[in-house]
mmCIF file of C-alpha atoms in Angstrom:
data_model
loop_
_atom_site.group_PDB
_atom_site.id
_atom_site.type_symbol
_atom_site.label_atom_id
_atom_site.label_comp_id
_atom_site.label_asym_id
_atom_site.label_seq_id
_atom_site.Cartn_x
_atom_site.Cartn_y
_atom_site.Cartn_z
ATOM 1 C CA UNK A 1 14.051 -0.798 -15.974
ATOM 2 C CA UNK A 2 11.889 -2.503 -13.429
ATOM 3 C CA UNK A 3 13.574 -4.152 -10.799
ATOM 4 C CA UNK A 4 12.812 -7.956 -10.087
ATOM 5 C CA UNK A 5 12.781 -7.379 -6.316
ATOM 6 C CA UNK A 6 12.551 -5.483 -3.081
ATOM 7 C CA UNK A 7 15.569 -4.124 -0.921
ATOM 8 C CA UNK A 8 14.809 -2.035 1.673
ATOM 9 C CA UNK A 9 16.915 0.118 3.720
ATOM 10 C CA UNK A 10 17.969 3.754 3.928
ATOM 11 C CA UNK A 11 19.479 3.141 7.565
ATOM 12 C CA UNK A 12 21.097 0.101 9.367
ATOM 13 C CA UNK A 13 18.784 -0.750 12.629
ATOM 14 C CA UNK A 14 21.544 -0.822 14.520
ATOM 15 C CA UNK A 15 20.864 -0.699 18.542
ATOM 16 C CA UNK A 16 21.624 2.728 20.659
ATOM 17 C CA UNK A 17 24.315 2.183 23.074
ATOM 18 C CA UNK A 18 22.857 0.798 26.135
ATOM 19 C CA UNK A 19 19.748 0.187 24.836
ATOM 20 C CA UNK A 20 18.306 -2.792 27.103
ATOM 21 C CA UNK A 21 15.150 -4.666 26.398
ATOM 22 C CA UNK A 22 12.070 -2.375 27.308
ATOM 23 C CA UNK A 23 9.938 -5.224 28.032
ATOM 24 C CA UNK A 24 10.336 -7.469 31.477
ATOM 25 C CA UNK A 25 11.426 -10.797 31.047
ATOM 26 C CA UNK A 26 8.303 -13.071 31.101
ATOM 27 C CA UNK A 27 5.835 -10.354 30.174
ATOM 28 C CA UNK A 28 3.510 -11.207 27.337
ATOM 29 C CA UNK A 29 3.672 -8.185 24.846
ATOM 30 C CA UNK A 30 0.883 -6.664 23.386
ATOM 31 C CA UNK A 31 1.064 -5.199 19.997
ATOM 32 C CA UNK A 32 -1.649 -3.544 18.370
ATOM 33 C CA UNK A 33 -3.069 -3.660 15.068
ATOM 34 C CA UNK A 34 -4.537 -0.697 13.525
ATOM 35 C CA UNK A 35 -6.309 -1.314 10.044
ATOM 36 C CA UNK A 36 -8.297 0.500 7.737
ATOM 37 C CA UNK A 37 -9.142 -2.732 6.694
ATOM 38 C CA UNK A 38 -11.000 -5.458 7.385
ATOM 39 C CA UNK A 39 -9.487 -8.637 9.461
ATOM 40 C CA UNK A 40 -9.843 -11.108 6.314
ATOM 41 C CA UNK A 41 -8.215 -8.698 3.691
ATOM 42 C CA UNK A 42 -5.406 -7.415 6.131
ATOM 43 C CA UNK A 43 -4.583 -11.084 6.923
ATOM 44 C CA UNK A 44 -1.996 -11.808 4.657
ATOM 45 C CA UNK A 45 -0.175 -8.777 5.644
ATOM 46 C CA UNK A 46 -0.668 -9.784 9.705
ATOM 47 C CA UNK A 47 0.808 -13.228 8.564
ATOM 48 C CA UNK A 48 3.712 -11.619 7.045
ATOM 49 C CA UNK A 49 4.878 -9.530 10.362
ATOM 50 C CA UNK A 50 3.581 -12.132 12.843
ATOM 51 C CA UNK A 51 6.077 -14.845 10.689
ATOM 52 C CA UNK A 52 9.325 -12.407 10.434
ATOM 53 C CA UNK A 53 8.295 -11.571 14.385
ATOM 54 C CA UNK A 54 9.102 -14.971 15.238
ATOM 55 C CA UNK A 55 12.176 -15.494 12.791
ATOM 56 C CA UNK A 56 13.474 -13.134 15.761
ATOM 57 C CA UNK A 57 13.006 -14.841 18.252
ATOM 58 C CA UNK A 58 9.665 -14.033 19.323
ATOM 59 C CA UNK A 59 6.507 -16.659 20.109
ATOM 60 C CA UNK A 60 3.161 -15.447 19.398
ATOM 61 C CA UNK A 61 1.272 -16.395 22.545
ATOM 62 C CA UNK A 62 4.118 -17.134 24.994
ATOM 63 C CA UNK A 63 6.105 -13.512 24.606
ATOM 64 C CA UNK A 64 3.736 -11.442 22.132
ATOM 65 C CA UNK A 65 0.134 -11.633 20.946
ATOM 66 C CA UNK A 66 -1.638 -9.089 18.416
ATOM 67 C CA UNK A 67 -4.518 -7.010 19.396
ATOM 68 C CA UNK A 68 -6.217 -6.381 16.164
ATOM 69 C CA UNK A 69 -8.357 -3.202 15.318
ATOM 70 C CA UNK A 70 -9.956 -3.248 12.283
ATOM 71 C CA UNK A 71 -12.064 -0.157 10.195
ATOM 72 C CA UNK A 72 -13.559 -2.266 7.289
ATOM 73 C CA UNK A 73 -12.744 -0.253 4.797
ATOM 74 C CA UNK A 74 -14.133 2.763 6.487
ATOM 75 C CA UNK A 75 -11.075 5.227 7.689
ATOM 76 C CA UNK A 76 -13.045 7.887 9.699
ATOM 77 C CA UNK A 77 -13.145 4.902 12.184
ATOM 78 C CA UNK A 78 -9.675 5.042 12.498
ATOM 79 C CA UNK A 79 -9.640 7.420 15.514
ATOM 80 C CA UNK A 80 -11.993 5.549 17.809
ATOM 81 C CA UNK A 81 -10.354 2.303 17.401
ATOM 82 C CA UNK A 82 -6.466 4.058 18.384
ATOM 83 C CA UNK A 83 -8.024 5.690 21.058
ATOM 84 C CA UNK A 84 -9.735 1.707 22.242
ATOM 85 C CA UNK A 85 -5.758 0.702 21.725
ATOM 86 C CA UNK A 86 -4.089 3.233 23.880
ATOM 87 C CA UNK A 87 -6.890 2.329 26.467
ATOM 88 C CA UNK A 88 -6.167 -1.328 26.338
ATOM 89 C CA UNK A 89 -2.924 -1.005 26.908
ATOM 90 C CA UNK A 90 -0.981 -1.899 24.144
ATOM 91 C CA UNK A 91 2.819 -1.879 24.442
ATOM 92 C CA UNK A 92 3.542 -1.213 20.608
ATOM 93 C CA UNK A 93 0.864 -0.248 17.959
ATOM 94 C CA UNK A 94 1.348 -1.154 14.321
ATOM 95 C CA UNK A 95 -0.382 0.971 12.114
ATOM 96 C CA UNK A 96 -1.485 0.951 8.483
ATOM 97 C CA UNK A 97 -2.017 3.495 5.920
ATOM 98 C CA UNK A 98 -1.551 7.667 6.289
ATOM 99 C CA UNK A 99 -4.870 8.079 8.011
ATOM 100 C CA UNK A 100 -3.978 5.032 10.084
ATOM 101 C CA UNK A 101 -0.644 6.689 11.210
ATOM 102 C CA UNK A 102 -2.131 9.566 11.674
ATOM 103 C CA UNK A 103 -4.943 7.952 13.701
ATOM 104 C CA UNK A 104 -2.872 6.435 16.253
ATOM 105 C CA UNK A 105 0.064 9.522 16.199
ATOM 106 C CA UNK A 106 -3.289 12.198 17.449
ATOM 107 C CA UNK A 107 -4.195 8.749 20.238
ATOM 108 C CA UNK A 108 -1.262 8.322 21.823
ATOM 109 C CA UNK A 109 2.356 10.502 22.344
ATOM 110 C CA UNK A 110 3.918 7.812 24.548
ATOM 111 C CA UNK A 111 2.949 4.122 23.055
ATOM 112 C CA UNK A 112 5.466 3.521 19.981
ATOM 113 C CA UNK A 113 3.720 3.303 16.883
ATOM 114 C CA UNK A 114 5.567 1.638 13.225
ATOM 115 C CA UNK A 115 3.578 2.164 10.632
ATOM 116 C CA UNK A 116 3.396 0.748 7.353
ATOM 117 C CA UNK A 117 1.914 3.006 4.608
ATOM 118 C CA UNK A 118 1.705 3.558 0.852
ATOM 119 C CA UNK A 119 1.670 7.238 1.370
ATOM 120 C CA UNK A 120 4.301 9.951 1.741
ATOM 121 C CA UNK A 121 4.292 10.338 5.303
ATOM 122 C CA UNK A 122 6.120 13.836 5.178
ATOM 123 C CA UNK A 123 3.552 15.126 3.041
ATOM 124 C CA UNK A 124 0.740 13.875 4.948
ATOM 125 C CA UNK A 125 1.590 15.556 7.562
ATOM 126 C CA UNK A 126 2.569 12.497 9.892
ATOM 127 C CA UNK A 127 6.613 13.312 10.299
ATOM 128 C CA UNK A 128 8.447 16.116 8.713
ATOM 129 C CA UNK A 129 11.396 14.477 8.086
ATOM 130 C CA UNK A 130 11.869 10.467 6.729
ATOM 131 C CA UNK A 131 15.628 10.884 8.095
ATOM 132 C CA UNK A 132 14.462 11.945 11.727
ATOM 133 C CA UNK A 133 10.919 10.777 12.359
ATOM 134 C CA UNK A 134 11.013 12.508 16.231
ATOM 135 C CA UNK A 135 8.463 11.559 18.675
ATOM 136 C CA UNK A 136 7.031 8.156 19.090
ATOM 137 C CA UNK A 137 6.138 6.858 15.360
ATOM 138 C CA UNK A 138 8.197 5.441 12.604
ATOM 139 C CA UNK A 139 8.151 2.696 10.460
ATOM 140 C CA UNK A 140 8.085 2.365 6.652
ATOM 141 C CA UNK A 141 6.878 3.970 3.071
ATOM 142 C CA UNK A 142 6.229 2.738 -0.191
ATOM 143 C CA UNK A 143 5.660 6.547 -0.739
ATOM 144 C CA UNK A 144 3.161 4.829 -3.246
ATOM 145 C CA UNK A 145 1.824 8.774 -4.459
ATOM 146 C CA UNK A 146 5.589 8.576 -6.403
ATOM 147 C CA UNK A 147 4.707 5.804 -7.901
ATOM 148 C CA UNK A 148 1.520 6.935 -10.763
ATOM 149 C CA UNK A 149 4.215 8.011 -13.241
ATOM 150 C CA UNK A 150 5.442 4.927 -13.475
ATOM 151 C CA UNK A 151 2.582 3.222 -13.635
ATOM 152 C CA UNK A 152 1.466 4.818 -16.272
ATOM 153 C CA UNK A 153 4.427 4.368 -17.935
ATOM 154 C CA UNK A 154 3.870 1.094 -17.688
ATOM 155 C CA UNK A 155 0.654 1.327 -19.083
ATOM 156 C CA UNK A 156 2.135 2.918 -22.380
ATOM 157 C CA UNK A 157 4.468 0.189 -22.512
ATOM 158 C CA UNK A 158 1.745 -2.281 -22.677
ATOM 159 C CA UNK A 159 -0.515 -0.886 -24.770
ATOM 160 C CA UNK A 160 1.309 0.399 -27.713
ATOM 161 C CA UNK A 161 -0.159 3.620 -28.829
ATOM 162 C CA UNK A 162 -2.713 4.222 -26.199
ATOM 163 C CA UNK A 163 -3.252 7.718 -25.433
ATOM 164 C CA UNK A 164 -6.272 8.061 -23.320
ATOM 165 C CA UNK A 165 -5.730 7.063 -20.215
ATOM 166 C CA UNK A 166 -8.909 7.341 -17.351
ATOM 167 C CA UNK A 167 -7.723 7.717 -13.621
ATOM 168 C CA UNK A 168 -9.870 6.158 -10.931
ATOM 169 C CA UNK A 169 -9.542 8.549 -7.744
ATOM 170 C CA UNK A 170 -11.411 8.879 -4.431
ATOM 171 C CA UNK A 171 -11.785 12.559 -4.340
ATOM 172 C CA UNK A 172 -11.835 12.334 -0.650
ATOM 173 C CA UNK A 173 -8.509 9.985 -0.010
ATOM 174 C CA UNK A 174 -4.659 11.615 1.251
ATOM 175 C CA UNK A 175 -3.392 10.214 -2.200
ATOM 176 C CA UNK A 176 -5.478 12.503 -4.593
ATOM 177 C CA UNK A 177 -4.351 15.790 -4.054
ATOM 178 C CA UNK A 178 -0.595 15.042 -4.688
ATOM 179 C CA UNK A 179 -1.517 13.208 -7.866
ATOM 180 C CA UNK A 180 -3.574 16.106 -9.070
ATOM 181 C CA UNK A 181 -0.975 18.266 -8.637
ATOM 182 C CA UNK A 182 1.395 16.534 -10.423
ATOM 183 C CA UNK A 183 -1.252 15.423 -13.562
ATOM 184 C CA UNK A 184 -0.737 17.790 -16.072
ATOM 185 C CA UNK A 185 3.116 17.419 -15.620
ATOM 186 C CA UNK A 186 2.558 13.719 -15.859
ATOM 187 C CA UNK A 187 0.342 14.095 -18.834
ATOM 188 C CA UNK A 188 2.547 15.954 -20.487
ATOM 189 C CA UNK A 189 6.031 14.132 -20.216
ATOM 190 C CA UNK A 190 4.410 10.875 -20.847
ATOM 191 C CA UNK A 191 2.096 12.162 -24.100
ATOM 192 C CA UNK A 192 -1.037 10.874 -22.653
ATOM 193 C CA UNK A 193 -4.794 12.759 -22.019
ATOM 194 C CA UNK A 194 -5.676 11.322 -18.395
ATOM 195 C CA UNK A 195 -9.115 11.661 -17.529
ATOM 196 C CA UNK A 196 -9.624 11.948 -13.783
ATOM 197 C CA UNK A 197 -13.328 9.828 -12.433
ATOM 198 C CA UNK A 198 -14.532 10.215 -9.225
ATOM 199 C CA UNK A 199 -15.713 7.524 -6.755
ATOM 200 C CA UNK A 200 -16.553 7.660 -3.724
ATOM 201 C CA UNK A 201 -18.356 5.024 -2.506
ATOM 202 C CA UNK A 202 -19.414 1.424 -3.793
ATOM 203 C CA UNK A 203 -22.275 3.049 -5.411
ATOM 204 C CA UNK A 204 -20.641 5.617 -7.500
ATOM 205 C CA UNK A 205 -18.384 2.805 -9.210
ATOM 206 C CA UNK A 206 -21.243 2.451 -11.965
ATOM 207 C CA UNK A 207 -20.985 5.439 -12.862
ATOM 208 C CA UNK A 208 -17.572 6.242 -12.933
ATOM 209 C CA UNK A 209 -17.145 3.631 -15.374
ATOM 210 C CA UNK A 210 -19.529 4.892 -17.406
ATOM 211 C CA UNK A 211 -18.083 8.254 -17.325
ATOM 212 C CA UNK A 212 -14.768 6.234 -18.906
ATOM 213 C CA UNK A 213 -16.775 4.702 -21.512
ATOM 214 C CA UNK A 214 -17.963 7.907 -22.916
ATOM 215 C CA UNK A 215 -14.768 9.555 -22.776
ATOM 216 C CA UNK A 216 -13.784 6.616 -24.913
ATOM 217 C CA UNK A 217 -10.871 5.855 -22.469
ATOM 218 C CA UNK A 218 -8.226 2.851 -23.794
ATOM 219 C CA UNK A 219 -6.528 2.288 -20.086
ATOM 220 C CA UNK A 220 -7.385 2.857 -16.357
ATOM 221 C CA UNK A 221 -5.093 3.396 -13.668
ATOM 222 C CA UNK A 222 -6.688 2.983 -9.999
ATOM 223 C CA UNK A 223 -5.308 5.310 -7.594
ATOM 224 C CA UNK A 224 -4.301 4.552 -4.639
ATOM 225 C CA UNK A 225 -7.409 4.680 -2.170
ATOM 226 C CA UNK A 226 -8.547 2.094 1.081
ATOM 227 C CA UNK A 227 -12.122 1.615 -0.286
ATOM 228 C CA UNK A 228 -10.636 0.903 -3.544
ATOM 229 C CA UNK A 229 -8.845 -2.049 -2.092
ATOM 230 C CA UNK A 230 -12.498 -3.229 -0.323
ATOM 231 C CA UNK A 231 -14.181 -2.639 -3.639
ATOM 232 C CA UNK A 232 -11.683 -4.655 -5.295
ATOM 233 C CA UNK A 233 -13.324 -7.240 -7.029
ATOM 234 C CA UNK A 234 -16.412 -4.912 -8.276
ATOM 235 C CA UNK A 235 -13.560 -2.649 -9.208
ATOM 236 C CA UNK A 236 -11.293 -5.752 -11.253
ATOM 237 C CA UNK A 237 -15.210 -6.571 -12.526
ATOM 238 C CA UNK A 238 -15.736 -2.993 -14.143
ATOM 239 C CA UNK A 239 -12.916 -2.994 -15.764
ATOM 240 C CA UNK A 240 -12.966 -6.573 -17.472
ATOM 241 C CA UNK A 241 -16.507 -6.169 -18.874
ATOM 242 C CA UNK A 242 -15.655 -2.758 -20.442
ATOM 243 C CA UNK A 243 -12.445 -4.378 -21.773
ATOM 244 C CA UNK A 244 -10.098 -1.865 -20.757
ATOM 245 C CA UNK A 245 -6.662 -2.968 -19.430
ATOM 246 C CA UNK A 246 -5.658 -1.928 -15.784
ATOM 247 C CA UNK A 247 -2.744 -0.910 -13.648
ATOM 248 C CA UNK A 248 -3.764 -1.254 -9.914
ATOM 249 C CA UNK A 249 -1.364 0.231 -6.855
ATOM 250 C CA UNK A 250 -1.601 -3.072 -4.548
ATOM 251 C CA UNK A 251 -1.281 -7.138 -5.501
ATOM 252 C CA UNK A 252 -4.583 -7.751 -4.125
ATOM 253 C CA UNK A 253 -6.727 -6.538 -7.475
ATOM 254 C CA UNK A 254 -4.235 -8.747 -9.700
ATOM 255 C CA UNK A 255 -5.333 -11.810 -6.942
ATOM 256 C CA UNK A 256 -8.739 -10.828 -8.098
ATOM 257 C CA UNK A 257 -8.192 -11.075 -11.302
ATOM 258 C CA UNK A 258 -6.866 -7.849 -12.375
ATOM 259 C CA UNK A 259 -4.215 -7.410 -15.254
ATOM 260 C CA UNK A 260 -1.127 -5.601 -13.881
ATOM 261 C CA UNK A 261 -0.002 -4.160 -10.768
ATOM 262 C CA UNK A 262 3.229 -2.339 -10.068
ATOM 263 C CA UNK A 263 4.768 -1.385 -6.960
ATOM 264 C CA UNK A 264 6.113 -1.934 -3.491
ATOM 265 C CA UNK A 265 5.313 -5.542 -1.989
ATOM 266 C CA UNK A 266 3.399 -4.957 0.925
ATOM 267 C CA UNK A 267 4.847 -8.243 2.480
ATOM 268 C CA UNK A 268 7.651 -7.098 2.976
ATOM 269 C CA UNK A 269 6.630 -4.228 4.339
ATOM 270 C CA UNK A 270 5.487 -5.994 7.302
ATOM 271 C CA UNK A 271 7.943 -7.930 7.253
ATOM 272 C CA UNK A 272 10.492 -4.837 8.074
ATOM 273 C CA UNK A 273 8.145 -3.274 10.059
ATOM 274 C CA UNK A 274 8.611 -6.435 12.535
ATOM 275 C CA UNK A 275 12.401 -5.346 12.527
ATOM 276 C CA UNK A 276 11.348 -2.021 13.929
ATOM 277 C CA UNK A 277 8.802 -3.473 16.587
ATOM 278 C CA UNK A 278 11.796 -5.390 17.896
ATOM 279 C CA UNK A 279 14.051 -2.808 17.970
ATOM 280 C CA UNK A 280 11.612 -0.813 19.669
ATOM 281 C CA UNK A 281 10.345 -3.625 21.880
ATOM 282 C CA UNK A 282 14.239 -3.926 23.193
ATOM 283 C CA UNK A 283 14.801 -0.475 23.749
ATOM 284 C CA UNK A 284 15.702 1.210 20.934
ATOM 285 C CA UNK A 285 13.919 5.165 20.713
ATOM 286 C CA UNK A 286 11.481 4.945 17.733
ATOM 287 C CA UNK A 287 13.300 8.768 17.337
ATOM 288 C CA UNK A 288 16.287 6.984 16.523
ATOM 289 C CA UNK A 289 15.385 4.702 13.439
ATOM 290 C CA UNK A 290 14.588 6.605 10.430
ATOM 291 C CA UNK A 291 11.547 5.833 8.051
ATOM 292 C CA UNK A 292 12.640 3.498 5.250
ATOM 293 C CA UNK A 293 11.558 3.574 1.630
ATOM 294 C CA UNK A 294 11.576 0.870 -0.852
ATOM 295 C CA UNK A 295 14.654 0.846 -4.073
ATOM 296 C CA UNK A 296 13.195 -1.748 -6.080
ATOM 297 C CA UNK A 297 9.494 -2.727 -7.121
ATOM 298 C CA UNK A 298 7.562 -5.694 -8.403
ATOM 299 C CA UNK A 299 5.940 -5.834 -11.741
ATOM 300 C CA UNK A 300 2.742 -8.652 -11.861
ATOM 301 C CA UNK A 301 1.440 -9.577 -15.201
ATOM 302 C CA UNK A 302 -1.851 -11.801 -15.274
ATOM 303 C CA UNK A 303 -2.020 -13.070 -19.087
ATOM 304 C CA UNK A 304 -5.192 -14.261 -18.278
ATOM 305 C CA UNK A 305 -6.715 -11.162 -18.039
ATOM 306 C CA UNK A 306 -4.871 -9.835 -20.566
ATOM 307 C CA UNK A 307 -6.555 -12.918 -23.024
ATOM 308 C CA UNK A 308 -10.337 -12.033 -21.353
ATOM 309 C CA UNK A 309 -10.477 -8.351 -22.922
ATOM 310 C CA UNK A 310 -8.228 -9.313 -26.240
ATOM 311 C CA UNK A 311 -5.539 -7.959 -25.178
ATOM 312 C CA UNK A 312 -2.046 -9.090 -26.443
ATOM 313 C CA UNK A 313 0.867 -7.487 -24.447
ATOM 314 C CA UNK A 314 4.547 -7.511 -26.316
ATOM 315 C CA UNK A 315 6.805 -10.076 -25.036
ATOM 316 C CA UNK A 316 9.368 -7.343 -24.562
ATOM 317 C CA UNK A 317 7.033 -6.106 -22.054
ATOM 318 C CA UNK A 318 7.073 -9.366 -20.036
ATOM 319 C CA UNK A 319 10.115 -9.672 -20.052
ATOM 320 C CA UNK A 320 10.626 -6.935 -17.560
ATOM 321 C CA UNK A 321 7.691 -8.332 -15.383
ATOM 322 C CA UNK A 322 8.765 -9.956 -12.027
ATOM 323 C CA UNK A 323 6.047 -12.272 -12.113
ATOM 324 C CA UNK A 324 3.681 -13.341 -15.135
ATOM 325 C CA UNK A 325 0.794 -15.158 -14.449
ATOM 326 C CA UNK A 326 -0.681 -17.793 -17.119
ATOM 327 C CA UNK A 327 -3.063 -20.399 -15.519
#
């Protein structure tokens, strides 16, 4: 059953012995921000760890500020703007996605980095162990690749007696490999023909969708991809004018008006990732604190949606949602 909340934790944060704050009294600490996104979409996510910063004790301007660096949606900048951190001199970097962490991991082997990703970190290649990170990076997963199974399970639940399902995947993104590996297992446990589109770009959206209509596909998931989450609203567009219901991997495309999403909240994410940049900031060995995972995940309804392509979704089904959402 989907859980109606989020509880992270595979280790208490508990301080080394003799760990003593890192940081000079008086000093303003500078902790840098290291998005594939842009400024406005990675905002609410800023707001989260700036506000559970200062429910520590912190005070953004007086004992910490944020130095943002932001890719727009375009990762292979990722590099250049770690490398611009390490050269500013950031005390702390806080890093999101896999090719974020990995970004700022190949930048710097001294500056601590937490980073917050929907990706399995281990098989990314950013730490090869969740229980002993090593080095200078930890942080937190939503290990979000773990989480199309269920998705589409949810889809099935849904949509009583769908059976073609059409994946949305960026051919080039961390996330697509592991899912294609795992597909015709999926496929097979859940009874369902998934029908993998390609996307790279804006540009080949179009088509992709077209590609879906052809196929005559009854449900789309959206894999988990950062120009996905840019494209959003084309994306949540697509989708409503070929009437086919939608699972997304992040909150944002049911903010756009999307139909479902299911998974990790990325709010809180942050909002543990702020526990780890105070740790860190007061001397505890990034080493020391082991990556956490989420146990529990949201489930986001939007009826709305749901009414816009004819769609009517059993109440059994919404009963298990955390949140449904009828304007």
């Amino acid at each position: 059953m989907l859980r109606r909340s989020l509880l992270l934790g595979t280790c208490a944060l508990a301080l080394t012995p003799g760990a003593v704050r890192a940081q000079p009294p008086g000093k303003l600490t500078r902790i840098g921000r290291l998005s594939p996104q842009s400024a406005e979409v990675d905002a609410p996510f800023l707001s989260a760890f700036r506000q559970a910063l200062q429910e520590l004790g912190w005070v953004e301007g007086r004992t910490f500020t944020v130095v943002g660096r932001f890719a727009d949606g375009k990762p292979d900048r990722l590099p250049q703007l770690a490398a611009s951190l390490v050269q500013d001199g950031v005390d702390a970097v806080l890093a999101g996605s896999n090719p974020g962490a990995l970004a700022a991991k190949r930048a710097t082997s001294t500056v601590p980095i937490v980073m917050v990703t929907t990706g399995d970190p281990v098989g990314g290649g950013i730490v090869s162990s969740l229980a002993h990170p090593g080095g200078n990076l930890t942080g937190v997963t939503a290990l979000g690749g773990a989480l199309s199974a269920k998705r589409l399970e949810a889809l099935k639940s849904a949509i009583p007696g769908v059976q073609r399902v059409a994946v949305l995947v960026n051919p080039v993104a961390p996330y697509t490999g592991p899912f294609l590996n795992e597909r015709e297992t999926v496929a097979r446990d859940l009874k369902l023909k998934l029908q993998v589109l390609e996307a790279r770009s804006r540009g080949e959206l179009a088509a992709a969708f077209d590609a879906m209509g052809r196929e005559r596909a009854e449900a789309l998931m959206v894999l988990t991809d950062v120009m996905f989450i840019t494209e959003r609203r084309a994306i949540v567009d697509l989708a409503g004018s070929r009437r086919l219901p939608a699972i997304y991997f992040d909150r944002q495309f049911v903010n756009a008006g999307g139909l479902m999403f299911y998974g990790a909240s990325l709010d809180q994410l942050y909002r543990r990732a702020a526990v780890y940049v105070d740790k860190i900031l007061k001397g505890v060995r990034p080493a020391d604190l082991p990556i956490e995972q989420p146990t529990t995940f949201q489930l986001v309804v939007n009826l709305k949606a749901a009414r816009a392509i004819g769609l009517k979704i059993p109440p059994t089904f919404l009963l298990r949602a955390d949140q449904v959402i009828d304007p």
